Coordinates of N, CA and C and ligand atoms in Angstrom, one line a residue:
X1 N -0.3 -15.4 1.3 CA -0.7 -14.2 0.5 C -0.8 -13.0 1.5
X2 N -0.4 -11.9 1.0 CA -0.5 -10.6 1.8 C -2.0 -10.2 1.9
X3 N -2.4 -9.8 3.2 CA -3.7 -9.4 3.6 C -3.6 -7.8 3.2
X4 N -4.3 -7.4 2.1 CA -4.3 -6.1 1.7 C -5.4 -5.3 2.4
X5 N -6.3 -5.7 3.3 CA -7.4 -5.0 3.7 C -7.2 -3.7 4.3
X6 N -6.3 -3.5 5.2 CA -6.0 -2.2 5.8 C -4.5 -2.0 5.5
X7 N -4.2 -1.3 4.4 CA -2.8 -1.2 4.1 C -2.3 0.2 4.3
X8 N -1.4 0.4 5.2 CA -1.0 1.7 5.6 C 0.3 2.0 4.8
X9 N 0.3 3.2 4.1 CA 1.4 3.7 3.5 C 1.9 5.1 4.2
X10 N 3.1 5.0 4.5 CA 3.6 6.1 5.4 C 4.0 7.3 4.5
X11 N 3.9 8.4 5.2 CA 4.2 9.8 4.5 C 5.1 10.5 5.5
X12 N 6.3 10.8 5.1 CA 7.2 11.5 6.1 C 6.7 12.7 6.7
X13 N 6.1 13.6 5.9 CA 5.5 14.9 6.4 C 4.4 14.7 7.4
X14 N 3.5 13.8 7.0 CA 2.3 13.5 7.8 C 2.6 12.6 9.1
X15 N 3.7 12.0 9.0 CA 4.1 11.2 10.3 C 5.0 12.0 11.2
X16 N 5.4 13.2 10.6 CA 6.5 14.0 11.3 C 6.3 14.4 12.7
X17 N 5.0 14.8 13.0 CA 4.7 15.4 14.4 C 4.9 14.2 15.4
X18 N 4.3 13.0 15.2 CA 4.2 12.1 16.1 C 5.5 11.1 16.0
X19 N 6.2 11.1 14.8 CA 7.3 10.2 14.5 C 6.9 9.0 13.7
X20 N 7.7 8.6 12.7 CA 7.3 7.5 12.0 C 7.0 6.3 12.6
X21 N 8.0 5.9 13.5 CA 7.8 4.6 14.2 C 6.7 4.6 15.1
X22 N 6.4 5.7 15.9 CA 5.3 5.7 16.7 C 4.0 5.7 15.9
X23 N 4.0 6.4 14.9 CA 2.7 6.3 14.1 C 2.5 5.0 13.5
X24 N 3.4 4.2 13.0 CA 3.2 2.9 12.6 C 2.9 2.0 13.8
X25 N 3.6 2.1 14.9 CA 3.3 1.2 16.0 C 1.7 1.4 16.4
X26 N 1.3 2.7 16.4 CA -0.1 2.9 16.8 C -1.0 2.2 15.8
X27 N -0.7 2.4 14.5 CA -1.5 1.9 13.5 C -1.7 0.4 13.6
X28 N -0.5 -0.2 13.9 CA -0.5 -1.7 14.0 C -1.3 -2.1 15.2
X29 N -1.2 -1.4 16.3 CA -2.2 -1.8 17.4 C -3.5 -1.7 17.0
X30 N -3.9 -0.7 16.1 CA -5.3 -0.6 15.7 C -5.8 -1.5 14.6
X31 N -4.8 -2.3 14.0 CA -5.2 -3.3 13.2 C -4.9 -3.2 11.7
X32 N -3.9 -2.5 11.4 CA -3.4 -2.5 10.0 C -2.9 -3.9 9.6
X33 N -3.1 -4.3 8.5 CA -2.7 -5.6 7.9 C -1.4 -5.6 7.1
X34 N -0.9 -4.5 6.7 CA 0.3 -4.3 5.8 C 0.8 -2.8 5.9
X35 N 2.1 -2.7 6.0 CA 2.8 -1.4 6.0 C 3.7 -1.2 4.8
X36 N 3.6 0.0 4.2 CA 4.4 0.3 3.2 C 5.1 1.5 3.6
X37 N 6.6 1.4 3.6 CA 7.4 2.6 3.8 C 7.7 3.3 2.6
X38 N 7.2 4.6 2.5 CA 7.3 5.4 1.2 C 7.8 6.7 1.6
X39 N 8.8 7.0 1.0 CA 9.5 8.3 1.1 C 10.5 8.7 -0.2
X40 N 9.8 9.4 -1.0 CA 10.5 9.7 -2.3 C 11.7 10.6 -2.1
X41 N 11.9 11.1 -1.0 CA 13.0 12.2 -1.0 C 14.1 11.5 0.0
X42 N 13.9 10.6 0.8 CA 14.9 10.0 1.7 C 16.0 9.2 0.9
X43 N 17.2 9.3 1.4 CA 18.3 8.6 0.8 C 18.2 7.0 1.2
X44 N 18.9 6.1 0.4 CA 18.8 4.8 0.6 C 19.2 4.5 2.0
X45 N 20.2 5.3 2.6 CA 20.7 4.9 3.9 C 19.6 5.3 4.9
X46 N 19.0 6.5 4.6 CA 17.9 6.8 5.7 C 16.8 6.0 5.6
X47 N 16.4 5.4 4.5 CA 15.3 4.4 4.2 C 15.7 3.2 5.0
X48 N 17.0 2.7 4.8 CA 17.3 1.5 5.5 C 17.2 1.6 7.0
X49 N 17.6 2.8 7.5 CA 17.5 2.9 9.0 C 16.1 2.9 9.5
X50 N 15.3 3.7 8.7 CA 13.8 3.7 9.0 C 13.1 2.3 9.0
X51 N 13.6 1.7 8.0 CA 13.0 0.2 7.7 C 13.4 -0.7 8.8
X52 N 14.6 -0.6 9.2 CA 15.1 -1.4 10.5 C 14.3 -1.1 11.7
X53 N 14.0 0.2 11.9 CA 13.1 0.5 13.0 C 11.7 -0.1 12.9
X54 N 11.3 0.0 11.7 CA 9.8 -0.6 11.5 C 9.8 -2.0 11.6
X55 N 10.9 -2.6 11.1 CA 10.9 -4.1 11.3 C 10.9 -4.5 12.7
X56 N 11.6 -3.7 13.7 CA 11.5 -4.0 15.0 C 10.1 -3.9 15.5
X57 N 9.4 -2.9 15.1 CA 8.0 -2.7 15.6 C 7.1 -3.9 15.1
X58 N 7.3 -4.4 13.9 CA 6.5 -5.3 13.2 C 6.8 -6.7 13.6
X59 N 7.9 -6.9 14.2 CA 8.4 -8.2 14.5 C 7.3 -9.0 15.3
X60 N 6.9 -10.2 14.9 CA 6.0 -11.0 15.6 C 4.6 -10.6 15.4
X61 N 4.2 -9.6 14.6 CA 2.8 -9.3 14.4 C 2.2 -10.0 13.2
X62 N 3.1 -10.4 12.2 CA 2.7 -11.0 11.1 C 2.3 -9.9 10.0
X63 N 2.5 -8.7 10.4 CA 2.3 -7.5 9.4 C 3.5 -7.3 8.5
X64 N 3.4 -7.5 7.1 CA 4.5 -7.4 6.4 C 5.0 -6.0 6.1
X65 N 6.3 -5.7 5.9 CA 6.8 -4.4 5.6 C 7.1 -4.4 4.0
X66 N 6.6 -3.5 3.3 CA 6.8 -3.4 1.9 C 7.6 -2.1 1.7
X67 N 8.7 -2.1 1.0 CA 9.2 -0.8 0.7 C 8.9 -0.1 -0.8
X68 N 8.5 1.1 -0.7 CA 8.1 1.8 -2.0 C 9.3 2.0 -2.9
X69 N 9.2 1.3 -4.0 CA 10.2 1.8 -5.2 C 11.6 1.3 -5.1
X70 N 12.2 1.2 -3.9 CA 13.6 1.1 -3.9 C 14.0 -0.4 -3.5
X71 N 14.3 -1.0 -4.7 CA 14.5 -2.5 -4.6 C 15.7 -2.8 -3.9
X72 N 16.8 -2.0 -4.0 CA 18.0 -2.1 -3.3 C 17.7 -2.1 -1.8
X73 N 17.0 -1.1 -1.5 CA 16.7 -0.9 0.0 C 16.0 -2.2 0.6
X74 N 15.0 -2.7 -0.1 CA 14.1 -3.8 0.2 C 15.2 -4.9 0.4
X75 N 16.1 -5.1 -0.5 CA 17.1 -6.2 -0.5 C 17.9 -6.1 0.8
X76 N 18.4 -4.9 1.0 CA 19.3 -4.6 2.1 C 18.7 -5.1 3.4
X77 N 17.3 -4.7 3.4 CA 16.6 -4.9 4.8 C 16.1 -6.3 4.9
X78 N 16.1 -7.1 3.8 CA 15.4 -8.3 3.8 C 13.9 -8.2 4.1
X79 N 13.4 -6.9 3.5 CA 12.0 -6.7 3.7 C 11.1 -7.7 3.0
X80 N 9.8 -7.7 3.5 CA 8.8 -8.7 2.9 C 8.6 -8.5 1.3
X81 N 8.8 -7.2 1.0 CA 8.5 -7.0 -0.5 C 8.7 -5.5 -0.8
X82 N 8.4 -5.3 -2.1 CA 8.6 -3.9 -2.6 C 7.4 -3.5 -3.5
X83 N 7.0 -2.3 -3.4 CA 5.9 -1.8 -4.4 C 6.5 -0.8 -5.4
X84 N 6.3 -1.1 -6.6 CA 6.9 -0.4 -7.7 C 5.9 0.2 -8.6
X85 N 6.3 1.3 -9.4 CA 5.4 2.0 -10.3 C 5.5 1.4 -11.7
X86 N 4.9 2.1 -12.7 CA 4.9 1.5 -14.0 C 6.2 1.8 -14.7
X87 N 7.0 2.7 -14.2 CA 8.2 3.2 -14.9 C 9.2 1.9 -15.0
X88 N 9.8 1.9 -16.0 CA 10.9 0.8 -16.3 C 10.4 -0.7 -16.2
X89 N 11.2 -1.5 -16.2 CA 10.7 -3.0 -16.1 C 10.9 -3.2 -14.6
X90 N 10.3 -2.5 -13.7 CA 10.6 -2.6 -12.2 C 10.2 -3.8 -11.5
X91 N 9.0 -4.3 -12.0 CA 8.4 -5.6 -11.4 C 9.3 -6.7 -11.7
X92 N 9.9 -6.7 -13.0 CA 10.7 -7.8 -13.4 C 12.1 -7.8 -12.7
X93 N 12.6 -6.5 -12.5 CA 13.9 -6.4 -11.7 C 13.7 -6.7 -10.3
X94 N 12.5 -6.3 -9.7 CA 12.2 -6.7 -8.3 C 12.1 -8.2 -8.0
X95 N 11.4 -8.9 -9.0 CA 11.3 -10.2 -8.9 C 12.7 -11.0 -8.9
X96 N 13.4 -10.4 -9.9 CA 14.8 -11.1 -10.1 C 15.7 -10.8 -8.9
X97 N 15.7 -9.6 -8.3 CA 16.5 -9.4 -7.2 C 16.1 -9.8 -5.9
X98 N 14.8 -9.9 -5.7 CA 14.3 -10.2 -4.3 C 13.9 -11.7 -4.1
X99 N 13.8 -12.4 -5.3 CA 13.4 -13.8 -5.2 C 12.0 -14.2 -5.2
X100 N 11.7 -15.4 -5.2 CA 10.3 -15.9 -5.5 C 9.4 -15.7 -4.3
X101 N 9.9 -15.5 -3.1 CA 9.1 -15.4 -1.9 C 8.7 -13.8 -1.6
X102 N 9.4 -12.9 -2.3 CA 9.1 -11.6 -2.0 C 7.7 -11.2 -2.4
X103 N 7.1 -10.3 -1.8 CA 5.7 -9.7 -2.2 C 6.1 -8.5 -3.2
X104 N 5.6 -8.6 -4.4 CA 5.8 -7.6 -5.4 C 4.5 -6.9 -5.6
X105 N 4.5 -5.6 -5.3 CA 3.2 -4.9 -5.8 C 3.4 -3.9 -6.9
X106 N 2.4 -3.7 -7.8 CA 2.7 -2.7 -8.9 C 1.4 -1.8 -9.0
X107 N 1.6 -0.5 -9.2 CA 0.6 0.4 -9.4 C 0.1 0.4 -10.8
X108 N -1.2 0.3 -11.0 CA -1.8 0.3 -12.2 C -3.1 1.3 -12.3
X109 N -3.1 2.0 -13.4 CA -4.3 3.1 -13.3 C -5.3 2.8 -14.4
X110 N -5.1 1.9 -15.3 CA -6.1 1.6 -16.4 C -6.2 0.2 -16.6
X111 N -7.5 -0.3 -17.2 CA -7.7 -1.6 -17.5 C -6.5 -2.3 -18.3
X112 N -6.0 -1.6 -19.3 CA -5.0 -2.1 -20.2 C -3.7 -2.4 -19.4
X113 N -3.3 -1.5 -18.4 CA -2.2 -1.9 -17.7 C -2.4 -3.0 -16.7
X114 N -3.7 -3.2 -16.2 CA -4.0 -4.3 -15.3 C -4.0 -5.6 -16.1
X115 N -4.4 -5.6 -17.4 CA -4.3 -6.8 -18.3 C -3.0 -7.3 -18.5
X116 N -2.1 -6.2 -18.6 CA -0.6 -6.6 -18.9 C 0.1 -7.2 -17.8
X117 N -0.5 -7.3 -16.5 CA 0.2 -7.7 -15.3 C 0.5 -9.2 -15.5
X118 N 1.8 -9.6 -15.2 CA 2.1 -11.1 -15.2 C 2.1 -11.6 -13.8
X119 N 1.2 -12.6 -13.5 CA 1.0 -12.9 -12.1 C 2.3 -13.7 -11.6
X120 N 3.2 -14.0 -12.5 CA 4.4 -14.7 -12.0 C 5.4 -13.6 -11.4
X121 N 5.1 -12.4 -11.8 CA 6.1 -11.2 -11.4 C 5.3 -10.5 -10.2
X122 N 4.0 -10.4 -10.3 CA 3.3 -9.3 -9.5 C 2.3 -10.1 -8.6
X123 N 2.3 -9.8 -7.3 CA 1.6 -10.5 -6.3 C 0.1 -9.7 -6.2
X124 N 0.2 -8.4 -6.3 CA -1.0 -7.6 -6.1 C -0.8 -6.4 -6.8
X125 N -1.9 -5.7 -7.3 CA -1.9 -4.4 -7.8 C -2.4 -3.3 -6.9
X126 N -1.9 -2.2 -7.0 CA -2.5 -1.0 -6.4 C -3.2 -0.1 -7.4
X127 N -4.4 0.2 -7.2 CA -5.2 0.9 -8.3 C -5.7 2.2 -7.7
X128 N -5.4 3.3 -8.4 CA -5.9 4.6 -7.9 C -5.3 5.7 -8.8
X129 N -5.6 6.9 -8.5 CA -6.4 7.3 -7.3 C -7.8 7.0 -7.5
X130 N -8.6 6.6 -6.5 CA -10.0 6.6 -6.6 C -10.6 8.0 -6.4
X131 N -10.1 8.8 -5.6 CA -10.4 10.1 -5.5 C -9.1 11.0 -5.6
X132 N -9.3 12.3 -6.0 CA -8.1 13.2 -5.9 C -7.7 13.3 -4.5
X133 N -6.2 13.5 -4.5 CA -5.6 13.5 -3.1 C -4.5 14.5 -3.1
X134 N -4.3 15.2 -2.0 CA -3.2 16.2 -2.0 C -2.0 15.4 -1.4
X135 N -2.1 14.2 -1.1 CA -0.9 13.4 -0.5 C 0.1 13.1 -1.7
X136 N -0.4 12.7 -2.8 CA 0.5 12.4 -4.0 C 0.3 13.7 -5.1
X137 N 1.4 14.3 -5.2 CA 1.3 15.2 -6.4 C 1.4 14.7 -7.8
X138 N 0.9 15.2 -8.6 CA 0.8 14.7 -10.1 C 0.3 13.3 -10.2
X139 N -0.9 13.0 -9.5 CA -1.4 11.8 -9.6 C -2.2 11.8 -10.9
X140 N -2.5 10.6 -11.5 CA -3.3 10.6 -12.6 C -4.8 11.0 -12.4
X141 N -5.7 11.1 -13.3 CA -7.1 11.5 -13.2 C -7.7 10.4 -12.2
X142 N -8.6 10.8 -11.2 CA -9.3 10.1 -10.4 C -10.2 9.0 -11.1
X143 N -10.3 7.8 -10.6 CA -10.9 6.7 -11.2 C -12.4 6.7 -10.8
X144 N -12.8 7.1 -9.6 CA -14.1 6.8 -9.0 C -14.2 5.4 -8.8
X145 N -15.4 5.0 -8.3 CA -15.6 3.5 -8.0 C -15.9 2.7 -9.3
X146 N -16.5 3.4 -10.2 CA -16.8 2.7 -11.5 C -15.4 2.4 -12.3
X147 N -14.6 3.3 -12.3 CA -13.3 3.2 -12.9 C -12.5 2.1 -12.1
X148 N -12.4 2.3 -10.9 CA -11.9 1.2 -9.9 C -12.3 -0.2 -10.3
X149 N -13.6 -0.4 -10.5 CA -14.2 -1.7 -10.8 C -13.7 -2.2 -12.1
X150 N -13.6 -1.2 -13.1 CA -13.1 -1.7 -14.5 C -11.7 -2.1 -14.4
X151 N -10.8 -1.5 -13.6 CA -9.4 -1.9 -13.5 C -9.3 -3.2 -12.7
X152 N -10.0 -3.3 -11.6 CA -10.1 -4.6 -10.7 C -10.4 -5.7 -11.7
X153 N -11.5 -5.6 -12.5 CA -11.9 -6.6 -13.4 C -11.0 -7.1 -14.3
X154 N -10.1 -6.3 -14.7 CA -9.0 -6.6 -15.7 C -7.8 -7.2 -15.1
X155 N -7.5 -7.2 -13.7 CA -6.4 -7.6 -13.1 C -6.4 -9.1 -12.8
X156 N -5.3 -9.8 -13.1 CA -5.3 -11.2 -12.8 C -4.9 -11.4 -11.3
X157 N -4.6 -10.4 -10.6 CA -4.1 -10.6 -9.2 C -4.9 -9.7 -8.4
X158 N -4.9 -10.0 -7.0 CA -5.7 -9.0 -6.0 C -5.3 -7.7 -6.1
X159 N -6.3 -6.8 -5.8 CA -6.1 -5.4 -5.9 C -6.3 -4.7 -4.5
X160 N -5.6 -3.6 -4.4 CA -5.8 -2.7 -3.2 C -6.1 -1.3 -3.8
X161 N -7.1 -0.7 -3.4 CA -7.6 0.6 -3.8 C -6.9 1.7 -3.2
X162 N -6.5 2.8 -3.7 CA -5.9 3.9 -3.1 C -6.3 5.3 -3.6
X163 N -6.2 6.2 -2.7 CA -6.5 7.7 -3.0 C -7.6 8.2 -2.4
X164 N -7.5 9.0 -1.4 CA -8.6 9.7 -0.8 C -9.7 8.7 0.0
X165 N -9.1 7.6 0.4 CA -10.0 6.6 0.9 C -10.1 6.8 2.5
X166 N -11.3 6.4 3.1 CA -11.5 6.4 4.6 C -12.5 5.2 4.8
X167 N -12.6 5.1 6.1 CA -13.4 3.9 6.6 C -14.7 3.8 5.9
X168 N -15.4 4.9 5.6 CA -16.7 4.9 5.0 C -16.8 4.4 3.6
X169 N -15.6 4.3 3.1 CA -15.6 3.8 1.6 C -15.4 2.3 1.5
X170 N -15.3 1.6 2.6 CA -15.0 0.2 2.6 C -15.9 -0.6 1.7
X171 N -17.2 -0.3 1.9 CA -18.3 -1.1 1.2 C -18.0 -0.9 -0.3
X172 N -17.9 0.3 -0.8 CA -17.8 0.5 -2.1 C -16.6 0.1 -2.8
X173 N -15.5 0.0 -2.0 CA -14.2 -0.6 -2.5 C -14.4 -1.9 -2.8
X174 N -14.9 -2.7 -1.7 CA -15.1 -4.1 -1.9 C -16.2 -4.4 -3.1
X175 N -17.2 -3.7 -3.1 CA -18.2 -3.9 -4.2 C -17.5 -3.7 -5.6
X176 N -16.4 -2.9 -5.6 CA -15.8 -2.7 -6.9 C -14.8 -3.8 -7.3
X177 N -14.6 -4.8 -6.4 CA -13.8 -5.9 -6.5 C -12.4 -5.7 -5.9
X178 N -12.1 -4.9 -5.1 CA -10.8 -4.7 -4.6 C -10.8 -5.6 -3.3
X179 N -9.6 -5.9 -2.8 CA -9.5 -6.7 -1.5 C -9.0 -5.9 -0.4
X180 N -8.8 -4.5 -0.6 CA -8.4 -3.7 0.5 C -8.2 -2.3 0.0
X181 N -8.0 -1.5 1.2 CA -7.8 0.0 1.1 C -6.4 0.4 1.4
X182 N -5.6 1.0 0.6 CA -4.4 1.6 1.0 C -4.6 3.1 1.4
X183 N -4.0 3.5 2.7 CA -4.4 4.7 3.1 C -3.1 5.4 3.6
X184 N -3.1 6.7 3.4 CA -1.9 7.5 3.9 C -2.7 8.5 4.9
X185 N -3.3 9.5 4.5 CA -3.7 10.6 5.3 C -4.9 10.2 6.4
X186 N -5.6 9.2 6.1 CA -6.7 8.7 6.8 C -6.1 8.1 8.2
X187 N -4.9 7.6 8.1 CA -4.2 7.1 9.3 C -3.1 8.1 9.7
X188 N -2.2 8.4 9.0 CA -1.0 9.2 9.3 C -1.3 10.6 9.8
X189 N -2.3 11.3 9.3 CA -2.7 12.5 9.7 C -3.9 12.6 10.5
X190 N -4.3 11.4 11.0 CA -5.5 11.3 12.1 C -5.0 11.7 13.4
X191 N -5.9 12.3 14.1 CA -5.7 12.7 15.5 C -5.2 11.6 16.4
X192 N -5.7 10.4 16.0 CA -5.3 9.1 16.7 C -5.1 8.1 15.6
X193 N -3.9 7.8 15.1 CA -3.8 6.8 14.1 C -4.2 5.5 14.6
X194 N -4.0 5.3 15.9 CA -4.5 3.9 16.4 C -6.1 3.7 16.2
X195 N -6.7 4.8 16.6 CA -8.2 4.8 16.6 C -8.8 4.8 15.1
X196 N -8.1 5.5 14.3 CA -8.3 5.5 12.8 C -8.2 4.2 12.3
X197 N -7.0 3.5 12.4 CA -6.9 2.2 11.9 C -7.9 1.1 12.5
X198 N -8.3 1.3 13.8 CA -9.2 0.4 14.3 C -10.6 0.6 13.6
X199 N -10.9 1.9 13.4 CA -12.2 2.0 12.7 C -12.2 1.5 11.3
X200 N -11.2 1.8 10.6 CA -11.1 1.2 9.2 C -11.0 -0.3 9.1
X201 N -10.3 -0.9 10.1 CA -10.2 -2.5 10.2 C -11.6 -2.8 10.5
X202 N -12.3 -2.3 11.4 CA -13.7 -2.7 11.7 C -14.7 -2.7 10.4
X203 N -14.5 -1.6 9.8 CA -15.3 -1.5 8.6 C -14.9 -2.4 7.4
X204 N -13.6 -2.7 7.2 CA -13.3 -3.7 6.3 C -13.7 -5.0 6.7
X205 N -13.6 -5.3 8.0 CA -14.0 -6.8 8.4 C -15.4 -6.9 8.1
X206 N -16.3 -6.0 8.4 CA -17.8 -6.2 8.0 C -17.9 -6.5 6.6
X207 N -17.4 -5.6 5.7 CA -17.7 -5.9 4.3 C -16.8 -7.0 3.8
X208 N -15.7 -7.4 4.3 CA -14.9 -8.4 3.9 C -15.5 -9.8 4.1
X209 N -16.2 -9.9 5.4 CA -16.9 -11.2 5.6 C -18.1 -11.3 4.9
X210 N -18.9 -10.2 4.7 CA -20.1 -10.3 3.9 C -19.9 -10.6 2.3
X211 N -18.6 -10.3 2.0 CA -18.4 -10.6 0.5 C -17.6 -12.1 0.4
X212 N -17.3 -12.7 1.5 CA -16.9 -14.0 1.3 C -17.8 -15.2 1.1
Ligands
LIG1 N1 -0.9 6.8 -5.1 C1 -2.0 7.0 -5.6 S1 -2.9 8.1 -4.6 C2 -1.7 8.1 -3.4 C3 -0.6 7.3 -3.9 C4 0.6 7.0 -3.1 C5 -1.8 8.7 -2.1 C6 -3.0 8.4 -1.3 O1 -2.9 9.2 -0.1 P1 -4.3 9.5 0.8 O2 -3.8 10.4 1.8 O3 -4.7 8.2 1.3 O4 -5.2 10.0 -0.2
LIG2 MG1 8.1 4.5 -8.7

């Protein structure tokens, strides 16, 4: 099973100054447990090239590479999995095309959507945004921690929380029932992605152990 606890999601603009590969390499040194390559604007060919470079960085670390949205890119790369949104029958298509071993993540924003998750198709859900964030345009209304808890309670699979999260939120995220925090700006836009990841990993380890 995927370790959702410190789940880095890349953003092309926020990683641009340092470079995508250098940012992810630093974050992995700091202790991220999963990496999602997310770029809504890149072509499939560009994403495949980036994905190959990230696979080289992640080789031997045990940290899985998840591709956002592009099932064909995930398949071409032989990536560990794909994260899809609510549009279309994406989870079903992902499972059919990537096979039983692939990690399939699905975004859910409400308890009703979480109830509808089929654990045969979906390995984990991403729930958010917890807080408003400028990283994703047109996000749905923020859930807060009470809303997060309600969606977590309805999910038949493990959940990772997303949206405006930082190390200091770890305790509230776990208390709400999630198994991890997905982060973009807290790592990609940090002065030191390695140090940021290390602080978040330390915070999640403390709350993760006390909730076991
Ligand atoms: N989905 C919901 S919020 C979000 C995504 C991809 C962006 C989260 O970015 P940040 O910078 O961690 O708030
Ligand atoms: Mg999508």
